CSV table of C-alpha atoms in Angstrom, one decimal:
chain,number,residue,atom,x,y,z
A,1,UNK,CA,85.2,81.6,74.1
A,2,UNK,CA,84.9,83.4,77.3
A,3,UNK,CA,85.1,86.9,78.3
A,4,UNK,CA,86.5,88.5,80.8
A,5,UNK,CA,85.8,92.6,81.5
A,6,UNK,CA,88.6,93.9,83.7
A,7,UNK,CA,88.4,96.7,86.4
A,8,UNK,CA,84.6,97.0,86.3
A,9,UNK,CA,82.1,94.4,87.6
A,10,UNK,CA,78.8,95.8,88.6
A,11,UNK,CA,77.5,92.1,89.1
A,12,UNK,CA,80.2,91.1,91.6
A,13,UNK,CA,77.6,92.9,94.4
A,14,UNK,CA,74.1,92.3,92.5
A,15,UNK,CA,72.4,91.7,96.3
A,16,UNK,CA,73.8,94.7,97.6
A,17,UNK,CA,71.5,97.2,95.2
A,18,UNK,CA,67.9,98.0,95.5
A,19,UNK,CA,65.2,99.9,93.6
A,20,UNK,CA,66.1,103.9,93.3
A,21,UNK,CA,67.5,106.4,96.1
A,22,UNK,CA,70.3,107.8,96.5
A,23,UNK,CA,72.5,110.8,98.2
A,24,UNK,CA,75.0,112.8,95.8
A,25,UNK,CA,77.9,114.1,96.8
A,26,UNK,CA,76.8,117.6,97.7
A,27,UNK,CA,74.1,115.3,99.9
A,28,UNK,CA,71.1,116.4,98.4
A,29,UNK,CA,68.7,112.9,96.9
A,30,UNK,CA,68.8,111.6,93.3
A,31,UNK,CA,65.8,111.0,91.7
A,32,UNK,CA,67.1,107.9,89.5
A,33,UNK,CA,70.2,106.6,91.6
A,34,UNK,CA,69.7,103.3,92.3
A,35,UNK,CA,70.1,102.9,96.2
A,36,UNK,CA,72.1,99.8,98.1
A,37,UNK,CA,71.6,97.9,101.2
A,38,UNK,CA,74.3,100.1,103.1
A,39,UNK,CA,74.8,97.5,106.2
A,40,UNK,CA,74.8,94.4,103.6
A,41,UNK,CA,77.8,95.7,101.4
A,42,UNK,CA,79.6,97.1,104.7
A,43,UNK,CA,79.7,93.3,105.8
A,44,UNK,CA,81.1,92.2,102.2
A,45,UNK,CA,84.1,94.9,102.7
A,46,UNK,CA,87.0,92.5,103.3
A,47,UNK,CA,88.3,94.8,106.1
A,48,UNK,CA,85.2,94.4,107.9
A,49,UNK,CA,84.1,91.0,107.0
A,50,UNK,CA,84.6,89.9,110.2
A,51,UNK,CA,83.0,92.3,112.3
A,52,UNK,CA,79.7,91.8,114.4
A,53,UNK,CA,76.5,92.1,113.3
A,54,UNK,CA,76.2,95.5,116.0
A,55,UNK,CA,79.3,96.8,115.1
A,56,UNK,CA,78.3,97.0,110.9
A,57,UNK,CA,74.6,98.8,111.8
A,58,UNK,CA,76.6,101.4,113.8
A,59,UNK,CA,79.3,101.8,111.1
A,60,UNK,CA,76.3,102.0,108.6
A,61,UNK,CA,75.1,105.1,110.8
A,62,UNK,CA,78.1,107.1,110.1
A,63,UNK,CA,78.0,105.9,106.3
A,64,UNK,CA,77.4,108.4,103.7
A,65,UNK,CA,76.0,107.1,99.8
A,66,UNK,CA,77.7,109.1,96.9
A,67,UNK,CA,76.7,109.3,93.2
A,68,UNK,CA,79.6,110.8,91.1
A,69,UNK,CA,79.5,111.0,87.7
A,70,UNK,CA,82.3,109.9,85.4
A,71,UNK,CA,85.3,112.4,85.6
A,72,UNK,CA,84.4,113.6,89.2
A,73,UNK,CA,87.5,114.8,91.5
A,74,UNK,CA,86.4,113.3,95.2
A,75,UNK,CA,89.4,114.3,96.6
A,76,UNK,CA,92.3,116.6,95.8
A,77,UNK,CA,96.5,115.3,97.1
A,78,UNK,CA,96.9,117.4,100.4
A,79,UNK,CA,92.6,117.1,101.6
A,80,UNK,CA,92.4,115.7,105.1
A,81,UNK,CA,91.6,111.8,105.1
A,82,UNK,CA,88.2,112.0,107.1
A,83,UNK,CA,87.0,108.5,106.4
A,84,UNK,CA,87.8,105.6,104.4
A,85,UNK,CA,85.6,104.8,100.5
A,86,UNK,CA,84.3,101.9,99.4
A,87,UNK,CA,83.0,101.3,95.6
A,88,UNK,CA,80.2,100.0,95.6
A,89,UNK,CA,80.0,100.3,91.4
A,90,UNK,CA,82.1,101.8,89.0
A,91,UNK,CA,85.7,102.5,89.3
A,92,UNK,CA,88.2,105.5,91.2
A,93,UNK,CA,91.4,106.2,89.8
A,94,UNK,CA,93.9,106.9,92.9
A,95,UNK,CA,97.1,109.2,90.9
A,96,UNK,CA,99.3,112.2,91.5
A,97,UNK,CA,101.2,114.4,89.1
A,98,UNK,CA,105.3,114.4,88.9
A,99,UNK,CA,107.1,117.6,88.7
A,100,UNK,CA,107.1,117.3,85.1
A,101,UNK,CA,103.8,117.1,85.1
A,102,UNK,CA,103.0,113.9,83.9
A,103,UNK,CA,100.5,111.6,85.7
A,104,UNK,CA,101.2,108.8,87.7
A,105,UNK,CA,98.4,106.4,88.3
A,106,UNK,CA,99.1,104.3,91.7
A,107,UNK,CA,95.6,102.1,91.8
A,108,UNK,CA,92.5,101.6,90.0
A,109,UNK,CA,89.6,100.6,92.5
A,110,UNK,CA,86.7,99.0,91.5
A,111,UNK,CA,83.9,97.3,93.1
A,112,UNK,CA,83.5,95.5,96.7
A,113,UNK,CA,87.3,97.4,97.0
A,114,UNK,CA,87.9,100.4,99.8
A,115,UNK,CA,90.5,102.9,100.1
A,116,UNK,CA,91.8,105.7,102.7
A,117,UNK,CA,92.2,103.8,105.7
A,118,UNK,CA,96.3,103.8,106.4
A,119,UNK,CA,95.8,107.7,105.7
A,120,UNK,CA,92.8,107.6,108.2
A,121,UNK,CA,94.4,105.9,111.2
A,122,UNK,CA,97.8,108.0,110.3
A,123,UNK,CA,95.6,111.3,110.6
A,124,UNK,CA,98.1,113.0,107.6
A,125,UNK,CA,96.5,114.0,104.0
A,126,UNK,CA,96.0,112.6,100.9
A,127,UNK,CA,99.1,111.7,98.9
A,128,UNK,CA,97.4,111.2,95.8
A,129,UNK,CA,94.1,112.7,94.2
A,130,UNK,CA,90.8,110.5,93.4
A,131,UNK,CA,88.9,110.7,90.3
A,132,UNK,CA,86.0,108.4,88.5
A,133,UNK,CA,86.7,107.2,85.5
A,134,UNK,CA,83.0,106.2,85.0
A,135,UNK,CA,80.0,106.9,86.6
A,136,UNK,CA,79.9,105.7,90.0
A,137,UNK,CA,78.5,105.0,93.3
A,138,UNK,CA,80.8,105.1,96.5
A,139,UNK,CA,80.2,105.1,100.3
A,140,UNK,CA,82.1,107.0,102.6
A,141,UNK,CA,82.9,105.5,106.1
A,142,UNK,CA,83.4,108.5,108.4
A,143,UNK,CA,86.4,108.6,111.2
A,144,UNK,CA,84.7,109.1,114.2
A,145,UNK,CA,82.3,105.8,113.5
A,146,UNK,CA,85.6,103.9,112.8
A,147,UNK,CA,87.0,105.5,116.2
A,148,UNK,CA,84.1,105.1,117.7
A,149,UNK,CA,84.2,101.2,117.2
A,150,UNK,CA,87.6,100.6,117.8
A,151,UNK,CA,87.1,102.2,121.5
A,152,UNK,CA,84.4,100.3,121.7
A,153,UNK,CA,86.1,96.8,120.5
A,154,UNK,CA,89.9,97.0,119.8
A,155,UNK,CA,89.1,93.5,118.2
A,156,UNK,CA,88.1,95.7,115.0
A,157,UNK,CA,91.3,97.1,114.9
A,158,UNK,CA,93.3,94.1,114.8
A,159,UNK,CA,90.8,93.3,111.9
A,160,UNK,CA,90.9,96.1,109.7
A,161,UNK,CA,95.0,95.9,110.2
A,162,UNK,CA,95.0,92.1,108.2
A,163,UNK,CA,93.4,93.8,105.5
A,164,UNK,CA,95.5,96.6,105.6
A,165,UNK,CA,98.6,93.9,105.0
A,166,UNK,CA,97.1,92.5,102.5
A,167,UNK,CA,97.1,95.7,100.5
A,168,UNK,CA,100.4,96.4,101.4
A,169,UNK,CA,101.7,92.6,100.1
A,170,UNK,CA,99.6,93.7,96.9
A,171,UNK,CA,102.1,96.8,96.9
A,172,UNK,CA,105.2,94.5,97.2
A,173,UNK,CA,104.4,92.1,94.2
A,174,UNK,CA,103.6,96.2,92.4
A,175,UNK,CA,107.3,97.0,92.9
A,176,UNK,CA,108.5,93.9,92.3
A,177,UNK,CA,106.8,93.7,89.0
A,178,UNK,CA,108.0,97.3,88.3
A,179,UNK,CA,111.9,96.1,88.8
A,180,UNK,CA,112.0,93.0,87.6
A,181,UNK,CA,109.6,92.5,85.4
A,182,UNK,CA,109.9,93.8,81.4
A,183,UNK,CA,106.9,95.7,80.1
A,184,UNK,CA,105.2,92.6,77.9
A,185,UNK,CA,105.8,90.3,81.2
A,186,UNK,CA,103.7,93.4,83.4
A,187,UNK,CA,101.1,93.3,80.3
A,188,UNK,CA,100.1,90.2,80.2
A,189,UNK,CA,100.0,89.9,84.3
A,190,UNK,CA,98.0,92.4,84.1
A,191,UNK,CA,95.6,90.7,80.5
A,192,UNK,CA,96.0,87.5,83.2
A,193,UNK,CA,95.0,89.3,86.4
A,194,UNK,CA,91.6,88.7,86.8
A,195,UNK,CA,91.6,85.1,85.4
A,196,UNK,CA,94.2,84.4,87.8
A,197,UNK,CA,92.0,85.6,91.2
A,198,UNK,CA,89.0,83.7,90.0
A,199,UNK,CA,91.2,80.5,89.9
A,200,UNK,CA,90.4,79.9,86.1
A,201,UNK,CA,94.2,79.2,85.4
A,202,UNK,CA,94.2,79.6,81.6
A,203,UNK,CA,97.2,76.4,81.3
A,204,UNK,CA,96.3,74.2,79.3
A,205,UNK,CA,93.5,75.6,78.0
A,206,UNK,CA,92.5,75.6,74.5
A,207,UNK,CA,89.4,77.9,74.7
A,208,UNK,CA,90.1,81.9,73.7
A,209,UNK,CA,89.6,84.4,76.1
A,210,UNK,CA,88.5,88.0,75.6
A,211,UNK,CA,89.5,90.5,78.3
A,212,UNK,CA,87.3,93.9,77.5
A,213,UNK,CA,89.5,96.9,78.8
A,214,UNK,CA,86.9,99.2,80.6
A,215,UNK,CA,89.7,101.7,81.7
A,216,UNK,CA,91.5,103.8,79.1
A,217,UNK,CA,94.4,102.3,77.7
A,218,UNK,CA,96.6,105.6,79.1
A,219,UNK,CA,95.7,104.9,82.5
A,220,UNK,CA,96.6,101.3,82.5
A,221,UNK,CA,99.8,102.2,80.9
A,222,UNK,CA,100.3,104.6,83.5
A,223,UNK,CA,99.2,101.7,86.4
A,224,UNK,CA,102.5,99.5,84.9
A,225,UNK,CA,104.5,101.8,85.1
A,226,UNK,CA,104.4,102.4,80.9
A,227,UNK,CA,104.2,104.9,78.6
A,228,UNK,CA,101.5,105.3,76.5
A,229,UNK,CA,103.9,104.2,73.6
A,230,UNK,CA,105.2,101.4,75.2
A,231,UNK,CA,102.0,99.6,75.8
A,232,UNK,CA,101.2,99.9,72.5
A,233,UNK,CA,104.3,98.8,71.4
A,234,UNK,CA,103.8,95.6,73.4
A,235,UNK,CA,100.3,95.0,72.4
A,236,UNK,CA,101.9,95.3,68.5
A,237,UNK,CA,104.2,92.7,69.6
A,238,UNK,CA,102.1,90.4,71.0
A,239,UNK,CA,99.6,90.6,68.5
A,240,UNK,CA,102.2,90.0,65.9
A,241,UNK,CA,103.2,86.9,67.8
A,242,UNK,CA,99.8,85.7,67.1
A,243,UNK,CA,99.3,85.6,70.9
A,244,UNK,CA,96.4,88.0,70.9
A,245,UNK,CA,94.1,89.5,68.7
A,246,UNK,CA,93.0,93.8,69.6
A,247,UNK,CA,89.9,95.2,68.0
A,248,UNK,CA,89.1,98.7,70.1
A,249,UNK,CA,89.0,97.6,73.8
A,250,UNK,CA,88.5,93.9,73.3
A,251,UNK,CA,91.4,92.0,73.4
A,252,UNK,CA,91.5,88.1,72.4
A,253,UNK,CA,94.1,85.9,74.0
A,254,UNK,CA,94.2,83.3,70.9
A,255,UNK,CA,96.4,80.8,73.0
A,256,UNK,CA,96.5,81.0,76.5
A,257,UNK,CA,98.9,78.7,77.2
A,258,UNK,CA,101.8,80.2,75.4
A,259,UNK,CA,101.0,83.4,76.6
A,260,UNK,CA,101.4,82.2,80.3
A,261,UNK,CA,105.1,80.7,79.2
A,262,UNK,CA,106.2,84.4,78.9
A,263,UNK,CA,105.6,85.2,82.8
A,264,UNK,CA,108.1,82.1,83.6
């Protein structure tokens, strides 16, 4: 059986993190937060894995570490966008509230994963609010280094705009899956997900799999566009397919195969 833990892998990075240092968010120094290797994880950010070797250490300079604890607000909707973040560990949830007051969660970021930079080169606010949903370590790539490069090289640009398309074909396939999609199809996309961009295609397969949910069940609900209810509904149904098995936040695909036919 394998296992699979969705939206939080602290060893995706393991060479990126050293022995203890670290600046909170206030930018006073942590005794007992482990420190990175700023320029090395910079270089790993798929916006900038292209860029030179000069333009990373001066990016670096205008790089700030932050250690929030779980539950922390790093931005409000409305703040000015003054850099872009990248996770280094842990996870951010990006959400805004409706009128009625209920939440809507728009992205869960985890690990080796950046946000802010359409709002950044736009110069308008935040459109949704940020929040940890365990403890976690970020770092946040000011403006004026970004500008500063992109004077410097407009190469960088053309860069970090590829990456930005690839986050806005992510956003495509999200509304697709929202309007065509039924909620046990966007479930198990979502129980596949990580299988699927490691190239493990389950097909065929007649080992189990667990997936261990490390984000609250609400909150992925709210990220497929479910209610709380809903999801639960589906997991019932699923499970009483004999197509998984729950137990708290571990869920066992029993047959991955015939899961995978319900996608078609």
């Amino acid at each position: 059986m394998r296992e699979v833990i969705l939206e939080m892998d602290q060893a995706r990075i393991p060479d990126t993190v050293t022995e203890p240092r670290c600046i909170g968010p206030t930018g006073t120094r942590s005794m007992r937060a482990p420190a990175i290797k700023t320029r090395a994880f910079l270089s790993q950010l798929a916006l900038l894995q292209e860029a030179t070797d000069d333009e990373i250490d001066r990016l670096a300079a205008g790089t700030t570490e932050l250690r929030l604890p779980k539950g922390h607000m790093l931005f409000q909707r409305g703040d000015p966008c003054l850099g872009l973040h990248a996770v280094v560990y842990g996870q951010v949830k990006l959400a805004f509230v409706s009128p009625q007051g209920s939440e809507k969660v728009v992205d869960i970021v985890g690990p080796g994963m950046s946000f802010g930079e359409a709002l950044m080169f736009t110069d308008r606010p935040y459109v949704v609010y940020a929040q940890t949903l365990v403890d976690s370590m970020l770092l946040h790539v000011s403006k004026e280094a970004i500008d500063a490069e992109i004077a410097r090289d407009p190469r960088l640009a053309r860069r970090m705009i590829a990456g930005l398309s690839q986050r806005l074909h992510g956003l495509v396939q999200d509304v697709e899956a929202y309007s065509l999609r039924s909620g046990i199809q966007r479930v198990i996309g979502y129980l596949l997900r990580d299988i699927d961009e490691q190239g493990e295609s389950a097909v065929g397969s007649p080992e189990k799999l667990t997936v261990t949910l490390e984000v609250n069940k609400g909150v992925i609900a709210s990220r497929l566009n479910l209610t709380p209810e809903h999801f639960s509904r589906v997991l019932a149904e699923l499970v009483h397919e004999d197509l998984i098995a729950v137990n708290g936040a571990q869920i066992v695909i029993l047959d991955p195969s015939r899961i995978r036919t319900f996608l078609r």
